XYZ file of C-alpha atoms in Angstrom:
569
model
C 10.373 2.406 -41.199
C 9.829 -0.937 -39.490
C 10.997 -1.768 -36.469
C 11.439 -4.595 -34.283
C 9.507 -5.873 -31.532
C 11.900 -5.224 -28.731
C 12.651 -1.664 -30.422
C 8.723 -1.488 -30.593
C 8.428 -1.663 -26.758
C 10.807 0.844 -25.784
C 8.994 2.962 -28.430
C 5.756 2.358 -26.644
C 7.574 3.249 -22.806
C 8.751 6.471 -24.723
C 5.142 7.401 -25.432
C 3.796 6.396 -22.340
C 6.507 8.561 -20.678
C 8.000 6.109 -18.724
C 11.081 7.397 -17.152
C 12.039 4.532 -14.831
C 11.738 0.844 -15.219
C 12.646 -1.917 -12.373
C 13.904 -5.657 -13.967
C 16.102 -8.458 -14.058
C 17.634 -9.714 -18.028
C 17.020 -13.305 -19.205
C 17.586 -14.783 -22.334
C 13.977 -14.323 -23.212
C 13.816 -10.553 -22.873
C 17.451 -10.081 -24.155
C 16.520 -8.433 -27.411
C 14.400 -5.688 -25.445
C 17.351 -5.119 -23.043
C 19.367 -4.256 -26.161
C 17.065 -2.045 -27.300
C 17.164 -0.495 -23.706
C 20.907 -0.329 -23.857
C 20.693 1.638 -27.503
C 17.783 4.621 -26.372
C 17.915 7.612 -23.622
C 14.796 8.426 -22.246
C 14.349 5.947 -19.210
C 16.490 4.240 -17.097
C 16.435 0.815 -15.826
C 17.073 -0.309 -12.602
C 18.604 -3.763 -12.328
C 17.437 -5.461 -8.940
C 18.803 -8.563 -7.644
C 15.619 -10.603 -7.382
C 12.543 -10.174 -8.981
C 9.746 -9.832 -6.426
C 12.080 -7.018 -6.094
C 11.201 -5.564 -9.424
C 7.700 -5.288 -9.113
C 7.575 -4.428 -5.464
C 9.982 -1.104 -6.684
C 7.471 -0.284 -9.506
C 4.533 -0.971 -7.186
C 5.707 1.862 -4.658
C 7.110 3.540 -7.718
C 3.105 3.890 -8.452
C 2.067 4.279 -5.050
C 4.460 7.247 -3.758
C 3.566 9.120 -7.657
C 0.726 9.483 -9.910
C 2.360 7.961 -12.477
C 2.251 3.988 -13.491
C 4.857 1.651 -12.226
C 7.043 -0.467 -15.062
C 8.684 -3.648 -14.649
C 10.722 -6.160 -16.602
C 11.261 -9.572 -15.693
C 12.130 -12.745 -18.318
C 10.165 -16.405 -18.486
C 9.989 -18.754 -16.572
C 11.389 -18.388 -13.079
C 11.834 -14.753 -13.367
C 7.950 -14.450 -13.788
C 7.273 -16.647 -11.658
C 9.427 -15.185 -9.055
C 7.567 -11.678 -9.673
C 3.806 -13.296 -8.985
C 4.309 -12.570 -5.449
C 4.889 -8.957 -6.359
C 2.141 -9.205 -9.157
C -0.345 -10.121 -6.021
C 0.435 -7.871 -3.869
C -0.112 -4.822 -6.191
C -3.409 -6.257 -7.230
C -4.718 -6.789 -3.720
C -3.898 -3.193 -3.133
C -5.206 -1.487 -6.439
C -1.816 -0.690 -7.824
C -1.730 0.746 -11.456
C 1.601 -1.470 -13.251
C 2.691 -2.566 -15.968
C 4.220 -5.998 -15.821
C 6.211 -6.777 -19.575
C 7.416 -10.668 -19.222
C 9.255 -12.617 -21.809
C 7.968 -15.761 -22.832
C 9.644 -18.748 -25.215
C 9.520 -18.571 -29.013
C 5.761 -19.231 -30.132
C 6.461 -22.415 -31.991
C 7.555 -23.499 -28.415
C 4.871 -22.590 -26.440
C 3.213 -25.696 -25.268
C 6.467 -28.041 -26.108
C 8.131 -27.582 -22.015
C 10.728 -25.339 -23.473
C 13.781 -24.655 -21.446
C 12.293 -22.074 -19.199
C 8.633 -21.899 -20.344
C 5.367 -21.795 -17.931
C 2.029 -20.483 -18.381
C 2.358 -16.775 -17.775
C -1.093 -15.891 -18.522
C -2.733 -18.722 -16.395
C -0.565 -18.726 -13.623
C -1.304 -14.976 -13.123
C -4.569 -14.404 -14.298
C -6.518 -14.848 -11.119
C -3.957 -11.838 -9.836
C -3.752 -9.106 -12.437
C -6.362 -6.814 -13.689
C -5.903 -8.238 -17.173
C -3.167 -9.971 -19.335
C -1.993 -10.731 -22.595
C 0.100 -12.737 -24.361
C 1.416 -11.260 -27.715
C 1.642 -13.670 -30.886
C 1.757 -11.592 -33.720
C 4.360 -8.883 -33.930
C 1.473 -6.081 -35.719
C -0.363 -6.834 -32.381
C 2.429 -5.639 -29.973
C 1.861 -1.480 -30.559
C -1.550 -1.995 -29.616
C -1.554 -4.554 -26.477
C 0.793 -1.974 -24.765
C -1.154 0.685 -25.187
C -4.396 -0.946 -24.225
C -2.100 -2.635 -21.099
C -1.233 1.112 -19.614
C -5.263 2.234 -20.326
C -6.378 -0.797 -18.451
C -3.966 -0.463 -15.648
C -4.363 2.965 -14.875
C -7.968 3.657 -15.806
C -11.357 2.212 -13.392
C -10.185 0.826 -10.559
C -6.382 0.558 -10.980
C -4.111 -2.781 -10.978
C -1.348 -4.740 -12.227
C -1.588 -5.588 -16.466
C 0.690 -8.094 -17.567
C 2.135 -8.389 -21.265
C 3.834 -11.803 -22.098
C 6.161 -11.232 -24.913
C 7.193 -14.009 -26.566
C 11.124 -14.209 -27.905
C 10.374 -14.372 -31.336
C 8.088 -11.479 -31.282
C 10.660 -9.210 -30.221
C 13.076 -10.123 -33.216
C 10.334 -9.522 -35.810
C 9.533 -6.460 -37.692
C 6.242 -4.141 -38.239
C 5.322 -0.967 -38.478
C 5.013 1.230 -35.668
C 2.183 3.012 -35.255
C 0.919 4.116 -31.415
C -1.397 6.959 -32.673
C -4.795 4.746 -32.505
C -7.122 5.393 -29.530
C -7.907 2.659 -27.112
C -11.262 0.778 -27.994
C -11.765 -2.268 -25.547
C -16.035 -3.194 -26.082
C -16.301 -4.773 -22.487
C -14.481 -2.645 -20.670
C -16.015 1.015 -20.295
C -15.421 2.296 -16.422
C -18.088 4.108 -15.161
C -16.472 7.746 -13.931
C -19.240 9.880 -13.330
C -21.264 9.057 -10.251
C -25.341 9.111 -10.545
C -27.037 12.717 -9.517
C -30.134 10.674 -7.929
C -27.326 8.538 -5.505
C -25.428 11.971 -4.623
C -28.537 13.912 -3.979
C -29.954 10.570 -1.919
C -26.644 10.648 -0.081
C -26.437 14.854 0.481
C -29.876 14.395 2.114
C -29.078 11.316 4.131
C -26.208 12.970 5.599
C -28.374 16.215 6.371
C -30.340 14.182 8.058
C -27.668 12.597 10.404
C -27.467 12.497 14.175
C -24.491 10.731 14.328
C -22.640 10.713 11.195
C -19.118 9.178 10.769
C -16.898 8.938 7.643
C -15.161 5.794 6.504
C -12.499 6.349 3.753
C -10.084 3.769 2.370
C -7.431 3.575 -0.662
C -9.749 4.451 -3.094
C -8.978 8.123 -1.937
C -5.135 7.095 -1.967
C -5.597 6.099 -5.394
C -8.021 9.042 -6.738
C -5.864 11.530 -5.136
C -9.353 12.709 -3.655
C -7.160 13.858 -0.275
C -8.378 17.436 -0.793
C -12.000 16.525 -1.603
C -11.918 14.396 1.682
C -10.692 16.873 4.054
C -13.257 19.717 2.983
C -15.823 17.263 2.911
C -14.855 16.115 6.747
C -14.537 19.550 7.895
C -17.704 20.906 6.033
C -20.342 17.881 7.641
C -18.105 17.946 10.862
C -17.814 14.280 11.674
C -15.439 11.945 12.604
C -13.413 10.096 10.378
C -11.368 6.887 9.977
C -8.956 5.850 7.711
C -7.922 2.306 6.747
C -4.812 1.059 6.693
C -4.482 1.647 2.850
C -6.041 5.027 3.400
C -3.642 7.006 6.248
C -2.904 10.594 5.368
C -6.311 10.499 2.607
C -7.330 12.785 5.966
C -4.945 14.537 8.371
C -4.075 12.199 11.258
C -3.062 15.391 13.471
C -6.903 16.927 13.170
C -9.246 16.461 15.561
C -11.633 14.981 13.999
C -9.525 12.026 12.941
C -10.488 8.921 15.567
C -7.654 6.533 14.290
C -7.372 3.806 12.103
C -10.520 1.284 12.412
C -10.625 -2.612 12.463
C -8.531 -5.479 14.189
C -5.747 -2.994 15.158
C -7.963 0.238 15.324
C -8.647 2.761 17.921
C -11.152 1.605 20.332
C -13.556 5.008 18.871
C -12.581 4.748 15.827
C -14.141 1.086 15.766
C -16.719 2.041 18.149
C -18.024 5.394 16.412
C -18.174 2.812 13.128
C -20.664 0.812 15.210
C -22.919 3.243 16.872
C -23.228 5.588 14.195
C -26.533 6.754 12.505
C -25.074 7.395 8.767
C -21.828 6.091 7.345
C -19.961 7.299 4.424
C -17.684 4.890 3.194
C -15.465 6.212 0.526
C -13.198 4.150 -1.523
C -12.990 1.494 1.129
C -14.547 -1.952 0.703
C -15.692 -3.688 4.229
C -13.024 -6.040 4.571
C -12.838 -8.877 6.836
C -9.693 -6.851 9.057
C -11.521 -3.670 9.369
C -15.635 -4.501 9.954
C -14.533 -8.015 11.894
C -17.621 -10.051 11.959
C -19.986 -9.108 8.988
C -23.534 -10.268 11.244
C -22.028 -8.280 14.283
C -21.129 -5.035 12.186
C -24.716 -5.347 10.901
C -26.732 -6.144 13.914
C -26.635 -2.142 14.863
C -28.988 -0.286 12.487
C -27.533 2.318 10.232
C -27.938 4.217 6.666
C -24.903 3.587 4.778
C -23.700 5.268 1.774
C -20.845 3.505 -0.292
C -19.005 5.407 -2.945
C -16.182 3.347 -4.909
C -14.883 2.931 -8.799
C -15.878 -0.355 -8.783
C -19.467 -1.620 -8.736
C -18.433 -5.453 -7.535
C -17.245 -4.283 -3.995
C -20.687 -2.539 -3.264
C -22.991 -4.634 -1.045
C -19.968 -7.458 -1.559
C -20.019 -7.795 2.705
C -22.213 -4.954 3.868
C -25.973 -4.525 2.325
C -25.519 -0.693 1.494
C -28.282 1.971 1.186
C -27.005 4.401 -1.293
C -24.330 2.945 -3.557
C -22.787 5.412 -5.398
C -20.366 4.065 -8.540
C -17.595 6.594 -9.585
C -14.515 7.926 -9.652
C -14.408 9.011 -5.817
C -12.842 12.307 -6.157
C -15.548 13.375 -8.951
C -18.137 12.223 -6.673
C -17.113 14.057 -3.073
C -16.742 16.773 -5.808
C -20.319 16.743 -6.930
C -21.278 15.552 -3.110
C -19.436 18.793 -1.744
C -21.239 20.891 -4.652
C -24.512 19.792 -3.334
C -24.571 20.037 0.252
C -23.024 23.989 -0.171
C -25.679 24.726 -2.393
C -28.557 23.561 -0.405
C -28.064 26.004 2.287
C -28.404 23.282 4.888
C -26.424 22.416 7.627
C -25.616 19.734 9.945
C -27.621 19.238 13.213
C -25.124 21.139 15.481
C -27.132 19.716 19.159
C -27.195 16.768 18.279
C -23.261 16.754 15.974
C -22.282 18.025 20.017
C -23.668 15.259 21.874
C -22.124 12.948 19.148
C -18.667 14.113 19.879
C -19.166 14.214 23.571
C -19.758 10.189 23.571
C -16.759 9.895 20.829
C -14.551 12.051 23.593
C -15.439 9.556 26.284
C -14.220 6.349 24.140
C -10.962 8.802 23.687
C -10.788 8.926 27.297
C -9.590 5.012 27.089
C -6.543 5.671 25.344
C -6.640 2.537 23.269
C -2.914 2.925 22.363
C -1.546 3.583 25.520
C 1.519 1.692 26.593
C 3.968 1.033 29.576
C 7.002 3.048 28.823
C 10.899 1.293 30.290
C 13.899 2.954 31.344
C 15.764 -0.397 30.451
C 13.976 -1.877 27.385
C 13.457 -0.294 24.252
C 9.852 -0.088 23.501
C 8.950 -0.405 19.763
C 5.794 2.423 19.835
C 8.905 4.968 21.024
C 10.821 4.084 18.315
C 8.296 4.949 15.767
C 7.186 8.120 17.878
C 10.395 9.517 17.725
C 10.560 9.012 14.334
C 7.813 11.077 13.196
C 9.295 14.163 15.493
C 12.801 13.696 13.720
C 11.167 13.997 10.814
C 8.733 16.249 11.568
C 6.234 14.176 10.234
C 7.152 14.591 6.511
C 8.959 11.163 5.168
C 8.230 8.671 3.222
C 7.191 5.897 5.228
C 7.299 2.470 3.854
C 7.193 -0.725 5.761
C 7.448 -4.160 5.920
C 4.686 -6.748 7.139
C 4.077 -7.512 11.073
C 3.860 -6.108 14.392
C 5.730 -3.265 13.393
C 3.574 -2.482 10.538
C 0.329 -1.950 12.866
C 3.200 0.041 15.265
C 3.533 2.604 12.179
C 0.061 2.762 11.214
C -0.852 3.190 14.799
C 2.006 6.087 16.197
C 3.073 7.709 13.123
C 0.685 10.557 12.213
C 0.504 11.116 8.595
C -1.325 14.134 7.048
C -0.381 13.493 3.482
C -1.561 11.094 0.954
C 1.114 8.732 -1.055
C 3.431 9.201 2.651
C 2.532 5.426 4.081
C 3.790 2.924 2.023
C 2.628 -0.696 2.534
C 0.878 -4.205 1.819
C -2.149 -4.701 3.353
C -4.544 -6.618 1.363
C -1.927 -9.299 0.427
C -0.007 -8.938 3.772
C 3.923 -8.970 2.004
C 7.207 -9.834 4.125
C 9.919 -8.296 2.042
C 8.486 -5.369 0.545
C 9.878 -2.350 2.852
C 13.205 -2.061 1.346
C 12.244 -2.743 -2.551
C 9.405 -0.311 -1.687
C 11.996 2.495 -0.871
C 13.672 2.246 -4.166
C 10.537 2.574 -6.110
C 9.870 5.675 -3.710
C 13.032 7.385 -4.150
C 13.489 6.929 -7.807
C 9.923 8.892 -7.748
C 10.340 11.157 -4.980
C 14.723 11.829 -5.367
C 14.904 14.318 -2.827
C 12.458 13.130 0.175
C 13.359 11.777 3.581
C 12.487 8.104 3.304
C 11.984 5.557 6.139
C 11.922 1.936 6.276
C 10.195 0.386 9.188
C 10.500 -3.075 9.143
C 11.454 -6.734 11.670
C 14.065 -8.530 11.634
C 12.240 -11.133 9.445
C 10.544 -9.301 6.928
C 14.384 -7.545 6.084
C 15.841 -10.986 5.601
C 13.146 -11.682 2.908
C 14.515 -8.854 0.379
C 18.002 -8.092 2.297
C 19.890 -8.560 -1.359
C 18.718 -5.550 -2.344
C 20.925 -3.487 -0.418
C 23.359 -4.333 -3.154
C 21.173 -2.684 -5.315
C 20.471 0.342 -2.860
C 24.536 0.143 -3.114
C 24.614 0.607 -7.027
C 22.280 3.010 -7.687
C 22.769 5.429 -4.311
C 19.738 4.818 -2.257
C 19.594 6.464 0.263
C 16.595 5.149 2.968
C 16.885 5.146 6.621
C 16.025 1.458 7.610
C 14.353 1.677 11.095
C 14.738 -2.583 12.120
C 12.399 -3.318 15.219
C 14.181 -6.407 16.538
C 12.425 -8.626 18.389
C 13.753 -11.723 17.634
C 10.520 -13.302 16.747
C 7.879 -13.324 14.266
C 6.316 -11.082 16.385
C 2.573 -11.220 14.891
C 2.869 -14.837 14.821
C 4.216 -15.241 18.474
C 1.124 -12.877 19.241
C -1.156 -14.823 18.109
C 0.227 -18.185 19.615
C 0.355 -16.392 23.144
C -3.712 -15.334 22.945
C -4.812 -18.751 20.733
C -2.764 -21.072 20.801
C -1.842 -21.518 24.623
C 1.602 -19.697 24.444
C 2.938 -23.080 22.064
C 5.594 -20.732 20.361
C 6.268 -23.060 17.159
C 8.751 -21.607 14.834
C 8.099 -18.297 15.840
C 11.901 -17.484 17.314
C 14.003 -16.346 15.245
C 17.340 -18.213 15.681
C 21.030 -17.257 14.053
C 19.936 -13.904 13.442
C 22.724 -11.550 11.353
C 25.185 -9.421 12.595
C 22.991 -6.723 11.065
C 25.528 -3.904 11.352
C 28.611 -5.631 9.920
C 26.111 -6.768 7.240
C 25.269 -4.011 5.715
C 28.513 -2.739 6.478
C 29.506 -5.411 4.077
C 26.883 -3.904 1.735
C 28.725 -0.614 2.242
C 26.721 1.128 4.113
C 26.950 2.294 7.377
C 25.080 0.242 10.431
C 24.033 0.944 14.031
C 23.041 -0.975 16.935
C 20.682 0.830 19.167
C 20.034 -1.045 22.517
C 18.755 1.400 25.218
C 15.841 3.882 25.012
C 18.081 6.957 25.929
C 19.791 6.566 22.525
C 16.924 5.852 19.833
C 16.275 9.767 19.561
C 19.902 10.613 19.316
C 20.718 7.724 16.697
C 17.665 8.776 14.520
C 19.306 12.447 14.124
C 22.403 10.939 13.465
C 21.555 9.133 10.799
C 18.783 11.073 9.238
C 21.764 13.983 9.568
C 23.800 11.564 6.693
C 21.362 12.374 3.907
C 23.536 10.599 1.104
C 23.669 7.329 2.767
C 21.861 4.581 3.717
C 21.799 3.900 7.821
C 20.412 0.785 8.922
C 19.663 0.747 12.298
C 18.379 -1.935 14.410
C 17.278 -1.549 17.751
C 16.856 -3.955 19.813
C 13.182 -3.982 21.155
C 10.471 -5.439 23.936
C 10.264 -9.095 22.785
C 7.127 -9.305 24.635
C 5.431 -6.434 23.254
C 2.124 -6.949 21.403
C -0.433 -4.816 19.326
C -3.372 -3.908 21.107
C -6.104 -2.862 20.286
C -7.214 -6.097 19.087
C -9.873 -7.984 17.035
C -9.796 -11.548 16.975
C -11.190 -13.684 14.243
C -14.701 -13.692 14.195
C -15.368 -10.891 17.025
C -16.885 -8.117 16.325
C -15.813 -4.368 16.454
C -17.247 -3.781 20.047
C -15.199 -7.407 21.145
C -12.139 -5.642 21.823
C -9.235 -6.968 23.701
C -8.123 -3.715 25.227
C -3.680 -4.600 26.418
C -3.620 -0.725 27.503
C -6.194 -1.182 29.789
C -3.786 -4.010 31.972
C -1.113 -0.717 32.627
C-alpha cells in the first residue's frame, strides 16, 4: 500500500514512539497536519510562536529520556524556530526539527515564503536534510532520530518540501541505519581508564569536575558512587546541577564566573582533575593561561573527541559514552584494592573548609525589601526540593543555580551555552507534557517573560499548570550589573520602562495572578499557590533593584580574580 509523504511522516513518529509533538501549521506543512488530524497515537501541541515550539520539545528532551519533536512550516516559521534550533544545539539537546519547505520546482525561484533552511541552520544543528525524492523520506527520518539521539546529542533538522508530502511510495521503516562517516565511539579505551584509575590513586588533592554530559548520559548514579568512593570534592556546571547531590557534603557549588569561591578555588589548586562530560568553557575556567599556570594532571572523559584539549591541554583523554566509562572507571578502582590517600584526602578538605568559611553566597537580608536569593530559598523548602525547575536567562538564573539545591538530574531546566531570554515558560510546557504530574517552577525577570508571554494562551488551552516565580527588578538586571562594575554606572537601556500590569495580565490569560511586595509574604504566597495544583499562579514579586550576583568573574580574570560582594556585608 503506498502512502503519501505527509502520511509517511506520521508513520515514521509512530515508530519512533513519539507521543507529543510541539508546532505551528503553514501552508507548507498543511498536508502533514492533515495527516495529524486523521491518526491517534500523538498529540500535537499548537503554540503561539515558534521559538516556542522548539524551546517545548527542547525541555520536552531535557526533563525525559526521550527525543523532543517539533513542527514548524517555511519560511518565517523556520526561521522564527532558529533561535530555538541554537539554543538546543549549544546545550546538546537530542530533537527532531521537521520544517516544510516550497514545492521543489520552486526551490531557488524566491517562492512566496521560501529561504534556505538547510544553510541558514546548518552551522546550528547536528545535521540536516532536505528531502527531494518522496522514496527518500522513510529513510532521512529514521537516520534524523539516530543522529540526534546517538554520540553526542543535538538538534537534526528535516526540510520537507510541499510536494514531497503529496506524493506517494512505499513505506518501508524496517532498514537499519547505515551512515559511513558517522560511527560514535561508545566504549571508552581500557589503557585511558586504567591511566586515569592510577592517576587518581595517586592524588593528593583530587577534585571532580562534571558537566551536562552526565545530564545527558543519565550517568547521575555512576557520578555519585564514583564521588563518594574517591572522596573528593565535586562541582557541577551550570548544565550539570543535580548530575551530583547539591545537599552532600562533598558538593563545593557550582564553578566559574558565578561559582562558589571553593568550588573555583579547589578547581585551581588541585593535584588531579576529573572532568566528566564538561568541556572548559570560557564562563566556567575564565582565563585559559590563568587556569593553566597552576600545574595539574587532568583527566577528560566526554562523547565527543573535538572538545578534548579544545581549551585545556589534557593528560588522559578518555572518548566515550560517560556513563560506560565511570562504569568501567568505578570497576577498576574497586578491583584494585587500593584506596585513596586518607592524610593527605584530610588535609585537602581542611583547606577546602577554610575557603567555605568565606561564605561566597552570603547576602544582606531586609525587613523592607524583598531580596531575590529569599525568594528562591523559600522556594526549594515549599517544595521540598523536588520541582521542576526551569528558568529564564539573567540575574535570576545564576540566583537559581546558586540557592536552589538540586539532588536530581533532568530537575534544572535552562540555557546556558546559548544564553536564551524567553525560554522559562515554553520550557515548562515541554516539562509537563513529559513529567504530567510534577510540581513545576518557572523562575524568570520581568524581561525574559515578556519575550515568550503569548504562550500563556497556550498554557490556557492545553491546562498547564507551572508556578511562574517573576523576580522583578525592573531592569535588565545582568546588563545593569555589568554597566555598574564596567561601564561607570552609564545605565543605557537597561530600565525597563511601561512594564505590565502582570497580575491583571495573566488574569486576562485566565489565570490567576499575585503581587508579592514585602518579604513577610513570599513564603506564605508560595504555599498558596503551589496549594492550587490545577492552575497556573504567576506571581511577581517585587525585588532589590540593586541586587547583583556575586561571586564574580570578569572577562578575562582568572578563577582566583574573584570579586567577592558578600565580603562588603
Amino acid at each position: 500500500m503506498e502512502l503519501t509523504g505527509a502520511e509517511i511522516v506520521v508513520r515514521c513518529l509512530e515508530a519512533e514512539d513519539v507521543e507529543h509533538v510541539f508546532g505551528y501549521p503553514g501552508g507548507a506543512v498543511l498536508y502533514i497536519y492533515d495527516a495529524i488530524f486523521k491518526q491517534e497515537k500523538f498529540q500535537h501541541i499548537l503554540v503561539r510562536h515558534e521559538q516556542a515550539a522548539v524551546h517545548a520539545a527542547d525541555a520536552y528532551s531535557r526533563s525525559s529520556q526521550r527525543t523532543g519533536v517539533c513542527l514548524v512550516t517555511s519560511g518565517p516559521g523556520v526561521t522564527n524556530a532558529v533561535t530555538g534550533i541554537a539554543t538546543a544545539y549549544m546545550d546538546s539537546i537530542p530533537m527532531v526539527i521537521i520544517s516544510g519547505q516550497v514545492p521543489t520546482h520552486a526551490i531557488g525561484q524566491d517562492a512566496f515564503q521560501e529561504c534556505d533552511t538547510v544553510g541558514i541552520t546548518r552551522p546550528c544543528v547536528k545535521h540536516n536534510f532536505l528531502v527531494k525524492d518522496v522514496k527518500d523520506l522513510a529513510a532521512t527520518m529514521k537516520k534524523a532520530f539516530y543522529v540526534a539521539r546517538t554520540g553526542r546529542p543535538g538538534p537534526v533538522l528535516v526540510d520537507i518540501p510541499k510536494d514531497i508530502t503529496i506524493a506517494k511510495t512505499e513505506f518501508d521503516y524496517s532498514a537499519p541505519v547505515e551512515m559511513r562517516s558517522y560511527n560514535p565511539v561508545i566504549k571508552g579505551h581500557q589503557g585511558q581508564i586504567k591511566k586515569a584509575m592510577q592517576l587518581l590513586l595517586a592524588a593528593e588533592r583530587p577534585m571532580i569536575y562534571a558537566g551536562g554530559g552526565v545530564i545527558l548520559a543519565d550517568a547521575a548514579p555512576e557520578l555519585n558512587k564514583l564521588v563518594d568512593w574517591v572522596g573528593a570534592p565535586c562541582t557541577n556546571t551550570l548544565m550539570g546541577l543535580g548530575g551530583f547531590k547539591s545537599t552532600d557534603s562533598k558538593f563545593v557549588g557550582m564553578p566559574g564566573m558565578h561559582g562558589t569561591y571553593e568550588a573555583n578555588l579547589s578547581m585551581q589548586n588541585c593535584d588531579v582533575l576529573l572532568a566528566v562530560g564538561a568541556r572548559f568553557d570560557d564562563r566556567v575556567i575564565g582565563n585559559p593561561k590563568h587556569f593553566s599556570s597552576t600545574p595539574r594532571k587532568i583527566i577528560h572523559i566526554d562523547i565527543d573527541p573535538s572538545s578534548i584539549s579544545k581549551r585545556v591541554k589534557v593528560d588522559v583523554p578518555i572518548v566515550g559514552n560517560v556513563r560506560e566509562v565511570l562504569q568501567e572507571l568505578l570497576g577498576q578502582l574497586e578491583q584494585s584494592g587500593q584506596r585513596m590517600n586518607q592524610s593527605a584526602l584530610s588535609s585537602w578538605w581542611n583547606q577546602i573548609n577554610e575557603w567555605r568559611g568565606r561564605k561566597c553566597l552570603a547576602y544582606a537580608g531586609s525587613d523592607e525589601v524583598i531580596k531575590p536569593q529569599s525568594v528562591v530559598e523559600a522556594l526549594w523548602r515549599v517544595t521540598d526540593g523536588d520541582a521542576f525547575v526551569t528558568s529564564d536567562v539573567g540575574q535570576h538564573q545564576m540566583w537559581a543555580a546558586q540557592c536552589y539545591k538540586f539532588d536530581k538530574p533532568r530537575r534544572w531546566i535552562n540555557s546556558g551555552g546559548l544564553g536564551t531570554m524567553g525560554v522559562g515558560l515554553p520550557y515548562a510546557m515541554g516539562v509537563q507534557m513529559a513529567n504530567p504530574d510534577a510540581t513545576i517552577a518557572v523562575i524568570t525577570g520581568e524581561a525574559s517573560i515578556q519575550m515568550n508571554i503569548q504562550e500563556l494562551s497556550t498554557c490556557r488551552q492545553y491546562h498547564f499548570t507551572p508556578k511562574v516565580i517573576n523576580l522583578n527588578n525592573r531592569y535588565l538586571g545582568m546588563v545593569r550589573q555589568w554597566q555598574q562594575l564596567d561601564y561607570g554606572s552609564r545605565y543605557s537601556e537597561s530600565y525597563m520602562d511601561a512594564l505590565p500590569d502582570f497580575v491583571k495580565l495573566v488574569e486576562s490569560y485566565g489565570h490567576v495572578g499575585m503581587k508579592i511586595e514585602h518579604p513577610r509574604d513570599v513564603e506564605p504566597a508560595l504555599k498558596e499557590a503551589f496549594a492550587l495544583k490545577d492552575r497556573l499562579v504567576f506571581m511577581d514579586f517585587i525585588t532589590d533593584r540593586t541586587e547583583n550576583v556575586w561571586p564574580m568573574v570578569k572577562t578575562g580574570k582568572g578563577l582566583t580574580e574573584m570579586l567577592l560582594g558578600s565580603e562588603e556585608l
